PDB file of C-alpha atoms in Angstrom:
ATOM      1  CA  MET E  11      85.296  46.219  57.464  1.00  0.00           C
ATOM      2  CA  ALA E  12      82.521  43.852  59.018  1.00  0.00           C
ATOM      3  CA  ARG E  13      84.980  41.031  59.432  1.00  0.00           C
ATOM      4  CA  ASP E  14      87.300  43.555  61.407  1.00  0.00           C
ATOM      5  CA  LEU E  15      84.429  44.194  63.696  1.00  0.00           C
ATOM      6  CA  VAL E  16      83.613  40.480  64.520  1.00  0.00           C
ATOM      7  CA  PRO E  17      86.887  38.327  63.990  1.00  0.00           C
ATOM      8  CA  ASP E  18      86.673  34.489  63.540  1.00  0.00           C
ATOM      9  CA  ALA E  19      87.719  33.925  66.911  1.00  0.00           C
ATOM     10  CA  LEU E  20      84.734  35.820  68.508  1.00  0.00           C
ATOM     11  CA  TRP E  21      82.164  34.344  66.174  1.00  0.00           C
ATOM     12  CA  GLU E  22      83.156  30.848  66.997  1.00  0.00           C
ATOM     13  CA  ARG E  23      82.418  31.727  70.662  1.00  0.00           C
ATOM     14  CA  VAL E  24      79.072  33.247  69.834  1.00  0.00           C
ATOM     15  CA  ALA E  25      77.590  30.808  67.183  1.00  0.00           C
ATOM     16  CA  PRO E  26      77.015  27.819  69.548  1.00  0.00           C
ATOM     17  CA  LEU E  27      74.981  30.171  71.878  1.00  0.00           C
ATOM     18  CA  LEU E  28      72.489  31.345  69.453  1.00  0.00           C
ATOM     19  CA  PRO E  29      69.040  29.854  69.651  1.00  0.00           C
ATOM     20  CA  VAL E  30      67.871  27.681  66.832  1.00  0.00           C
ATOM     21  CA  PRO E  31      65.684  29.590  64.503  1.00  0.00           C
ATOM     22  CA  LYS E  32      61.996  28.509  64.083  1.00  0.00           C
ATOM     23  CA  LYS E  33      60.894  26.763  60.860  1.00  0.00           C
ATOM     24  CA  LYS E  34      58.911  29.095  58.489  1.00  0.00           C
ATOM     25  CA  LYS E  35      55.445  27.839  58.006  1.00  0.00           C
ATOM     26  CA  LYS E  36      55.149  29.311  54.575  1.00  0.00           C
ATOM     27  CA  PRO E  37      58.010  29.759  52.110  1.00  0.00           C
ATOM     28  CA  GLY E  38      59.227  33.375  51.848  1.00  0.00           C
ATOM     29  CA  ARG E  39      62.257  35.620  51.980  1.00  0.00           C
ATOM     30  CA  PRO E  40      65.571  33.497  53.158  1.00  0.00           C
ATOM     31  CA  ARG E  41      66.436  34.245  56.793  1.00  0.00           C
ATOM     32  CA  ALA E  42      69.226  36.717  57.166  1.00  0.00           C
ATOM     33  CA  ASP E  43      72.663  35.351  58.019  1.00  0.00           C
ATOM     34  CA  ASP E  44      73.195  35.138  61.788  1.00  0.00           C
ATOM     35  CA  ARG E  45      76.719  36.400  61.503  1.00  0.00           C
ATOM     36  CA  ALA E  46      75.797  39.367  59.247  1.00  0.00           C
ATOM     37  CA  ALA E  47      73.226  40.460  61.911  1.00  0.00           C
ATOM     38  CA  PHE E  48      75.782  39.989  64.645  1.00  0.00           C
ATOM     39  CA  GLU E  49      78.259  42.143  62.935  1.00  0.00           C
ATOM     40  CA  ALA E  50      75.472  44.657  62.026  1.00  0.00           C
ATOM     41  CA  ILE E  51      74.840  44.868  65.841  1.00  0.00           C
ATOM     42  CA  VAL E  52      78.375  45.395  66.913  1.00  0.00           C
ATOM     43  CA  PHE E  53      78.538  48.057  63.940  1.00  0.00           C
ATOM     44  CA  VAL E  54      75.617  50.105  65.435  1.00  0.00           C
ATOM     45  CA  LEU E  55      77.027  49.367  69.000  1.00  0.00           C
ATOM     46  CA  ARG E  56      80.576  50.840  67.982  1.00  0.00           C
ATOM     47  CA  THR E  57      79.574  53.591  65.784  1.00  0.00           C
ATOM     48  CA  GLY E  58      76.143  54.721  67.685  1.00  0.00           C
ATOM     49  CA  ILE E  59      74.264  55.138  64.447  1.00  0.00           C
ATOM     50  CA  PRO E  60      70.313  54.835  64.409  1.00  0.00           C
ATOM     51  CA  TRP E  61      69.249  51.420  63.299  1.00  0.00           C
ATOM     52  CA  GLU E  62      67.509  52.814  60.242  1.00  0.00           C
ATOM     53  CA  MET E  63      70.869  54.289  59.073  1.00  0.00           C
ATOM     54  CA  LEU E  64      72.585  50.777  58.750  1.00  0.00           C
ATOM     55  CA  PRO E  65      74.423  50.493  55.553  1.00  0.00           C
ATOM     56  CA  THR E  66      72.300  47.674  54.075  1.00  0.00           C
ATOM     57  CA  LYS E  67      74.522  46.990  51.152  1.00  0.00           C
ATOM     58  CA  GLN E  68      77.510  46.418  53.423  1.00  0.00           C
ATOM     59  CA  PHE E  69      75.742  43.978  55.770  1.00  0.00           C
ATOM     60  CA  GLY E  70      73.069  42.336  53.535  1.00  0.00           C
ATOM     61  CA  LEU E  71      70.280  43.297  55.940  1.00  0.00           C
ATOM     62  CA  SER E  72      68.024  46.165  57.058  1.00  0.00           C
ATOM     63  CA  GLY E  73      68.607  47.814  60.349  1.00  0.00           C
ATOM     64  CA  MET E  74      65.325  46.687  61.590  1.00  0.00           C
ATOM     65  CA  THR E  75      66.222  42.931  60.744  1.00  0.00           C
ATOM     66  CA  ALA E  76      69.531  43.541  62.878  1.00  0.00           C
ATOM     67  CA  TRP E  77      67.319  44.936  65.815  1.00  0.00           C
ATOM     68  CA  ARG E  78      64.849  42.101  65.476  1.00  0.00           C
ATOM     69  CA  ARG E  79      67.655  39.759  65.921  1.00  0.00           C
ATOM     70  CA  LEU E  80      69.100  41.746  68.851  1.00  0.00           C
ATOM     71  CA  GLU E  81      65.803  41.438  70.539  1.00  0.00           C
ATOM     72  CA  GLN E  82      65.588  37.606  70.101  1.00  0.00           C
ATOM     73  CA  TRP E  83      69.045  36.919  71.372  1.00  0.00           C
ATOM     74  CA  THR E  84      68.544  39.667  74.338  1.00  0.00           C
ATOM     75  CA  ARG E  85      65.391  37.501  75.418  1.00  0.00           C
ATOM     76  CA  ALA E  86      67.487  34.314  75.195  1.00  0.00           C
ATOM     77  CA  GLY E  87      70.464  35.601  77.301  1.00  0.00           C
ATOM     78  CA  VAL E  88      72.809  35.067  74.568  1.00  0.00           C
ATOM     79  CA  PHE E  89      75.201  37.979  75.726  1.00  0.00           C
ATOM     80  CA  GLU E  90      75.046  36.797  79.376  1.00  0.00           C
ATOM     81  CA  GLN E  91      75.992  33.369  78.381  1.00  0.00           C
ATOM     82  CA  LEU E  92      78.908  34.961  76.033  1.00  0.00           C
ATOM     83  CA  GLN E  93      80.242  36.844  79.101  1.00  0.00           C
ATOM     84  CA  ARG E  94      80.247  33.633  81.086  1.00  0.00           C
ATOM     85  CA  VAL E  95      82.133  31.629  78.190  1.00  0.00           C
ATOM     86  CA  LEU E  96      84.723  34.424  78.058  1.00  0.00           C
ATOM     87  CA  LEU E  97      85.156  34.759  81.790  1.00  0.00           C
ATOM     88  CA  ASN E  98      85.800  30.849  81.913  1.00  0.00           C
ATOM     89  CA  GLU E  99      88.436  31.048  79.341  1.00  0.00           C
ATOM     90  CA  LEU E 100      90.195  33.907  80.936  1.00  0.00           C
ATOM     91  CA  GLY E 101      89.844  32.045  84.259  1.00  0.00           C
ATOM     92  CA  GLN E 102      91.366  29.033  83.129  1.00  0.00           C
ATOM     93  CA  ARG E 103      94.385  31.023  81.818  1.00  0.00           C
ATOM     94  CA  SER E 104      94.707  32.619  85.219  1.00  0.00           C
ATOM     95  CA  GLN E 105      93.676  35.939  83.672  1.00  0.00           C
ATOM     96  CA  VAL E 106      90.871  36.777  86.131  1.00  0.00           C
ATOM     97  CA  ASP E 107      92.301  38.296  89.390  1.00  0.00           C
ATOM     98  CA  PHE E 108      89.798  37.955  92.384  1.00  0.00           C
ATOM     99  CA  SER E 109      92.418  39.427  94.694  1.00  0.00           C
ATOM    100  CA  ARG E 110      90.858  42.634  94.272  1.00  0.00           C
ATOM    101  CA  ALA E 111      87.458  43.964  92.825  1.00  0.00           C
ATOM    102  CA  SER E 112      86.329  47.668  92.025  1.00  0.00           C
ATOM    103  CA  ILE E 113      82.800  48.973  91.777  1.00  0.00           C
ATOM    104  CA  ASP E 114      81.547  52.362  90.130  1.00  0.00           C
ATOM    105  CA  SER E 115      78.766  53.704  88.137  1.00  0.00           C
ATOM    106  CA  SER E 116      78.552  56.140  85.018  1.00  0.00           C
ATOM    107  CA  THR E 117      75.558  58.060  84.037  1.00  0.00           C
ATOM    108  CA  VAL E 118      74.115  58.307  80.563  1.00  0.00           C
ATOM    109  CA  ARG E 119      71.200  60.472  79.261  1.00  0.00           C
ATOM    110  CA  ALA E 120      68.173  58.543  78.104  1.00  0.00           C
ATOM    111  CA  SER E 121      67.081  60.271  75.039  1.00  0.00           C
ATOM    112  CA  LYS E 122      63.765  58.478  74.700  1.00  0.00           C
ATOM    113  CA  GLY E 123      62.828  57.782  78.478  1.00  0.00           C
ATOM    114  CA  GLY E 124      61.718  54.043  79.230  1.00  0.00           C
ATOM    115  CA  PRO E 125      61.905  51.792  82.133  1.00  0.00           C
ATOM    116  CA  PHE E 126      65.062  52.267  84.525  1.00  0.00           C
ATOM    117  CA  THR E 127      65.462  55.951  83.952  1.00  0.00           C
ATOM    118  CA  GLY E 128      65.047  58.698  86.533  1.00  0.00           C
ATOM    119  CA  LYS E 129      65.986  62.536  86.953  1.00  0.00           C
ATOM    120  CA  ASN E 130      69.535  62.733  86.646  1.00  0.00           C
ATOM    121  CA  PRO E 131      70.855  65.170  89.543  1.00  0.00           C
ATOM    122  CA  THR E 132      74.127  65.949  87.604  1.00  0.00           C
ATOM    123  CA  ASP E 133      72.319  66.845  84.285  1.00  0.00           C
ATOM    124  CA  ARG E 134      69.653  69.427  85.276  1.00  0.00           C
ATOM    125  CA  ALA E 135      67.293  66.642  86.186  1.00  0.00           C
ATOM    126  CA  LYS E 136      66.822  65.282  82.643  1.00  0.00           C
ATOM    127  CA  ALA E 137      66.025  61.602  82.250  1.00  0.00           C
ATOM    128  CA  GLY E 138      69.048  59.308  82.646  1.00  0.00           C
ATOM    129  CA  SER E 139      70.266  55.726  83.263  1.00  0.00           C
ATOM    130  CA  LYS E 140      73.145  54.497  85.227  1.00  0.00           C
ATOM    131  CA  HIS E 141      75.527  51.796  84.248  1.00  0.00           C
ATOM    132  CA  HIS E 142      77.096  49.951  87.313  1.00  0.00           C
ATOM    133  CA  LEU E 143      79.996  47.890  86.835  1.00  0.00           C
ATOM    134  CA  LEU E 144      81.880  45.461  88.911  1.00  0.00           C
ATOM    135  CA  VAL E 145      85.513  44.598  87.572  1.00  0.00           C
ATOM    136  CA  ASP E 146      88.449  42.504  88.656  1.00  0.00           C
ATOM    137  CA  THR E 147      92.010  43.829  89.586  1.00  0.00           C
ATOM    138  CA  LYS E 148      92.840  44.033  85.729  1.00  0.00           C
ATOM    139  CA  GLY E 149      89.567  46.107  85.094  1.00  0.00           C
ATOM    140  CA  GLN E 150      87.943  43.181  83.258  1.00  0.00           C
ATOM    141  CA  PRO E 151      83.984  43.373  83.635  1.00  0.00           C
ATOM    142  CA  LEU E 152      82.605  40.753  86.112  1.00  0.00           C
ATOM    143  CA  ALA E 153      78.973  41.877  86.265  1.00  0.00           C
ATOM    144  CA  GLU E 154      77.053  44.921  85.234  1.00  0.00           C
ATOM    145  CA  SER E 155      73.330  46.373  85.900  1.00  0.00           C
ATOM    146  CA  LEU E 156      71.214  49.093  84.700  1.00  0.00           C
ATOM    147  CA  THR E 157      69.240  51.620  86.805  1.00  0.00           C
ATOM    148  CA  GLY E 158      67.725  54.863  86.676  1.00  0.00           C
ATOM    149  CA  ALA E 159      69.981  57.932  87.334  1.00  0.00           C
ATOM    150  CA  ASN E 160      68.533  58.776  90.452  1.00  0.00           C
ATOM    151  CA  VAL E 161      69.007  55.579  92.164  1.00  0.00           C
ATOM    152  CA  HIS E 162      72.079  55.650  94.787  1.00  0.00           C
ATOM    153  CA  ASP E 163      75.075  53.752  94.048  1.00  0.00           C
ATOM    154  CA  THR E 164      74.997  52.015  97.266  1.00  0.00           C
ATOM    155  CA  HIS E 165      71.876  49.980  96.581  1.00  0.00           C
ATOM    156  CA  GLU E 166      73.601  48.080  93.546  1.00  0.00           C
ATOM    157  CA  MET E 167      76.703  46.848  95.519  1.00  0.00           C
ATOM    158  CA  PHE E 168      75.211  43.543  96.481  1.00  0.00           C
ATOM    159  CA  PRO E 169      73.347  42.749  93.256  1.00  0.00           C
ATOM    160  CA  LEU E 170      76.360  43.233  91.447  1.00  0.00           C
ATOM    161  CA  LEU E 171      78.365  40.973  93.826  1.00  0.00           C
ATOM    162  CA  ASP E 172      75.898  38.366  93.654  1.00  0.00           C
ATOM    163  CA  ALA E 173      75.391  38.448  89.994  1.00  0.00           C
ATOM    164  CA  VAL E 174      79.208  37.454  89.325  1.00  0.00           C
ATOM    165  CA  PRO E 175      78.963  33.811  87.666  1.00  0.00           C
ATOM    166  CA  ASP E 176      81.249  31.066  88.929  1.00  0.00           C
ATOM    167  CA  VAL E 177      84.449  31.464  87.099  1.00  0.00           C
ATOM    168  CA  LYS E 178      86.573  28.516  86.302  1.00  0.00           C
ATOM    169  CA  GLN E 179      90.264  28.447  87.571  1.00  0.00           C
ATOM    170  CA  PRO E 180      93.201  26.521  86.311  1.00  0.00           C
ATOM    171  CA  ARG E 181      93.043  24.565  89.599  1.00  0.00           C
ATOM    172  CA  GLY E 182      90.448  23.937  92.383  1.00  0.00           C
ATOM    173  CA  HIS E 183      87.042  25.348  92.659  1.00  0.00           C
ATOM    174  CA  PRO E 184      85.424  27.964  90.492  1.00  0.00           C
ATOM    175  CA  ARG E 185      85.383  31.460  92.160  1.00  0.00           C
ATOM    176  CA  HIS E 186      82.908  34.322  92.075  1.00  0.00           C
ATOM    177  CA  ARG E 187      83.861  36.421  95.112  1.00  0.00           C
ATOM    178  CA  PRO E 188      86.671  38.584  95.222  1.00  0.00           C
ATOM    179  CA  ASP E 189      89.052  38.911  98.304  1.00  0.00           C
ATOM    180  CA  LYS E 190      88.793  42.659  98.779  1.00  0.00           C
ATOM    181  CA  LEU E 191      86.264  45.369  97.169  1.00  0.00           C
ATOM    182  CA  HIS E 192      87.272  48.734  96.501  1.00  0.00           C
ATOM    183  CA  ALA E 193      84.970  51.499  96.357  1.00  0.00           C
ATOM    184  CA  ASP E 194      84.387  55.136  96.727  1.00  0.00           C
ATOM    185  CA  LYS E 195      82.530  57.108  99.492  1.00  0.00           C
ATOM    186  CA  ALA E 196      79.203  56.584  97.579  1.00  0.00           C
ATOM    187  CA  TYR E 197      79.165  53.073  99.026  1.00  0.00           C
ATOM    188  CA  SER E 198      80.098  53.644 102.508  1.00  0.00           C
ATOM    189  CA  SER E 199      77.580  52.488 105.122  1.00  0.00           C
ATOM    190  CA  ARG E 200      77.514  50.122 107.915  1.00  0.00           C
ATOM    191  CA  LYS E 201      74.819  47.848 106.199  1.00  0.00           C
ATOM    192  CA  ASN E 202      77.371  47.481 103.074  1.00  0.00           C
ATOM    193  CA  ARG E 203      80.324  46.736 105.372  1.00  0.00           C
ATOM    194  CA  ARG E 204      78.323  44.120 107.412  1.00  0.00           C
ATOM    195  CA  GLY E 205      77.183  42.474 104.057  1.00  0.00           C
ATOM    196  CA  LEU E 206      80.507  42.378 102.738  1.00  0.00           C
ATOM    197  CA  ARG E 207      81.901  40.668 106.011  1.00  0.00           C
ATOM    198  CA  ARG E 208      79.371  38.050 105.614  1.00  0.00           C
ATOM    199  CA  ARG E 209      80.458  37.234 102.231  1.00  0.00           C
ATOM    200  CA  GLY E 210      83.889  36.842 103.280  1.00  0.00           C
ATOM    201  CA  ILE E 211      85.060  40.123 101.477  1.00  0.00           C
ATOM    202  CA  THR E 212      87.322  42.826 102.783  1.00  0.00           C
ATOM    203  CA  ALA E 213      85.792  46.194 102.557  1.00  0.00           C
ATOM    204  CA  ARG E 214      88.236  48.886 101.288  1.00  0.00           C
ATOM    205  CA  ILE E 215      85.670  51.716 100.821  1.00  0.00           C
ATOM    206  CA  ALA E 216      86.617  55.311 101.394  1.00  0.00           C
ATOM    207  CA  ARG E 217      84.970  56.631 104.811  1.00  0.00           C
ATOM    208  CA  PRO E 218      83.722  60.306 104.489  1.00  0.00           C
ATOM    209  CA  GLY E 219      85.958  62.627 106.245  1.00  0.00           C
ATOM    210  CA  ILE E 220      88.586  59.870 107.311  1.00  0.00           C
ATOM    211  CA  GLU E 221      90.063  58.466 103.897  1.00  0.00           C
ATOM    212  CA  SER E 222      91.105  60.317 100.969  1.00  0.00           C
ATOM    213  CA  LYS E 223      90.160  58.777  97.515  1.00  0.00           C
ATOM    214  CA  GLN E 224      93.515  59.623  96.294  1.00  0.00           C
ATOM    215  CA  ARG E 225      94.985  56.986  98.799  1.00  0.00           C
ATOM    216  CA  LEU E 226      92.372  54.066  97.725  1.00  0.00           C
ATOM    217  CA  GLY E 227      92.592  55.368  93.998  1.00  0.00           C
ATOM    218  CA  ARG E 228      95.728  53.364  93.496  1.00  0.00           C
ATOM    219  CA  HIS E 229      93.721  50.350  93.112  1.00  0.00           C
ATOM    220  CA  ARG E 230      90.272  51.701  92.278  1.00  0.00           C
ATOM    221  CA  TRP E 231      91.264  53.489  88.916  1.00  0.00           C
ATOM    222  CA  VAL E 232      90.956  50.306  86.880  1.00  0.00           C
ATOM    223  CA  VAL E 233      87.075  50.743  87.158  1.00  0.00           C
ATOM    224  CA  ASP E 234      87.181  54.176  85.533  1.00  0.00           C
ATOM    225  CA  ARG E 235      89.495  52.913  82.772  1.00  0.00           C
ATOM    226  CA  THR E 236      86.738  50.252  82.008  1.00  0.00           C
ATOM    227  CA  ASN E 237      84.012  52.884  82.099  1.00  0.00           C
ATOM    228  CA  ALA E 238      86.187  54.781  79.459  1.00  0.00           C
ATOM    229  CA  TRP E 239      86.666  51.598  77.650  1.00  0.00           C
ATOM    230  CA  LYS E 240      82.879  51.226  77.469  1.00  0.00           C
ATOM    231  CA  ASN E 241      82.219  54.641  76.429  1.00  0.00           C
ATOM    232  CA  ARG E 242      84.231  54.221  73.307  1.00  0.00           C
ATOM    233  CA  GLN E 243      81.454  52.179  72.054  1.00  0.00           C
ATOM    234  CA  ARG E 244      79.163  55.103  71.111  1.00  0.00           C
ATOM    235  CA  ARG E 245      75.844  53.438  71.680  1.00  0.00           C
ATOM    236  CA  LEU E 246      76.582  53.313  75.299  1.00  0.00           C
ATOM    237  CA  ARG E 247      77.420  57.004  75.621  1.00  0.00           C
ATOM    238  CA  VAL E 248      73.570  57.947  75.490  1.00  0.00           C
ATOM    239  CA  ARG E 249      70.699  55.305  75.920  1.00  0.00           C
ATOM    240  CA  ASP E 250      68.823  55.759  72.603  1.00  0.00           C
ATOM    241  CA  GLU E 251      66.608  52.581  73.364  1.00  0.00           C
ATOM    242  CA  ARG E 252      63.525  53.152  75.037  1.00  0.00           C
ATOM    243  CA  ARG E 253      63.334  49.463  76.187  1.00  0.00           C
ATOM    244  CA  ASP E 254      65.793  48.789  79.045  1.00  0.00           C
ATOM    245  CA  ASP E 255      66.191  45.029  78.171  1.00  0.00           C
ATOM    246  CA  ILE E 256      67.575  45.920  74.827  1.00  0.00           C
ATOM    247  CA  HIS E 257      69.794  48.770  76.146  1.00  0.00           C
ATOM    248  CA  PHE E 258      71.087  46.284  78.864  1.00  0.00           C
ATOM    249  CA  GLY E 259      71.730  43.650  76.035  1.00  0.00           C
ATOM    250  CA  LEU E 260      74.040  46.272  74.490  1.00  0.00           C
ATOM    251  CA  LEU E 261      75.774  46.902  77.587  1.00  0.00           C
ATOM    252  CA  VAL E 262      76.596  43.241  78.521  1.00  0.00           C
ATOM    253  CA  LEU E 263      77.652  42.735  74.682  1.00  0.00           C
ATOM    254  CA  GLY E 264      79.891  46.021  75.248  1.00  0.00           C
ATOM    255  CA  CYS E 265      81.481  44.371  78.328  1.00  0.00           C
ATOM    256  CA  CYS E 266      82.009  40.981  76.243  1.00  0.00           C
ATOM    257  CA  LEU E 267      84.061  43.091  73.490  1.00  0.00           C
ATOM    258  CA  ILE E 268      86.283  44.193  76.465  1.00  0.00           C
ATOM    259  CA  LEU E 269      86.764  40.806  77.636  1.00  0.00           C
ATOM    260  CA  PHE E 270      87.292  39.228  74.304  1.00  0.00           C
ATOM    261  CA  ARG E 271      89.999  41.887  73.827  1.00  0.00           C
ATOM    262  CA  SER E 272      91.597  40.726  76.944  1.00  0.00           C
ATOM    263  CA  LEU E 273      91.832  37.060  75.415  1.00  0.00           C
ATOM    264  CA  GLN E 274      93.686  38.221  72.362  1.00  0.00           C
ATOM    265  CA  THR E 275      96.420  40.186  74.611  1.00  0.00           C
TER     266      THR E 275
END
């Protein structure tokens, strides 16, 4: 079952990115296998089970060991590097389409609170966080961010656009900016439109009282579908991690799994 979660093709891309473990000063219990730890992390991400309930016999390590490895790899930026590797592979195959991009957010309850949480206006002011996603024409994640649930979507437009890495192309220079950006009315402001013009991006943002979301939705629906794909990974439906860096690491890893699936099609 674990090998089904992390096929060889995925592990071959992850393994070179992992930091070299420090040598132990004193002999002790052998270090848990990195692949087994990664498989355990993906298992928790997919199933949403608590770390302490990880089936130790199946993976050969405890849930806390898997969590500590997740913490180490999050600090080292492993999952952001993996996303760049996958995007570059897709880009070189002409499978990243920058002609249009779409942006949107989804809100999750933060059961334990922590940084980057806020009162969720759609959930009786309970603590929550927002996942912000920027996707290409096909719905493939280009960048993601984490904020409190009370942060307005408009504030994350440019941080997301500027976070897109340079993606290699079959010919010519790498790309990191779309030709057009589709967004709903939450992103409509003069400041955002001016900022997009400065970046050479055509704004396709619904204007309140003028354009219907149905008309623009024929291109923007892909980000809603990607949010649905993200939420299939149950650990991302509710924020159970108090630490924002750990939760964000799982969010990036979840997006990497979506990109990896695109490589296999």
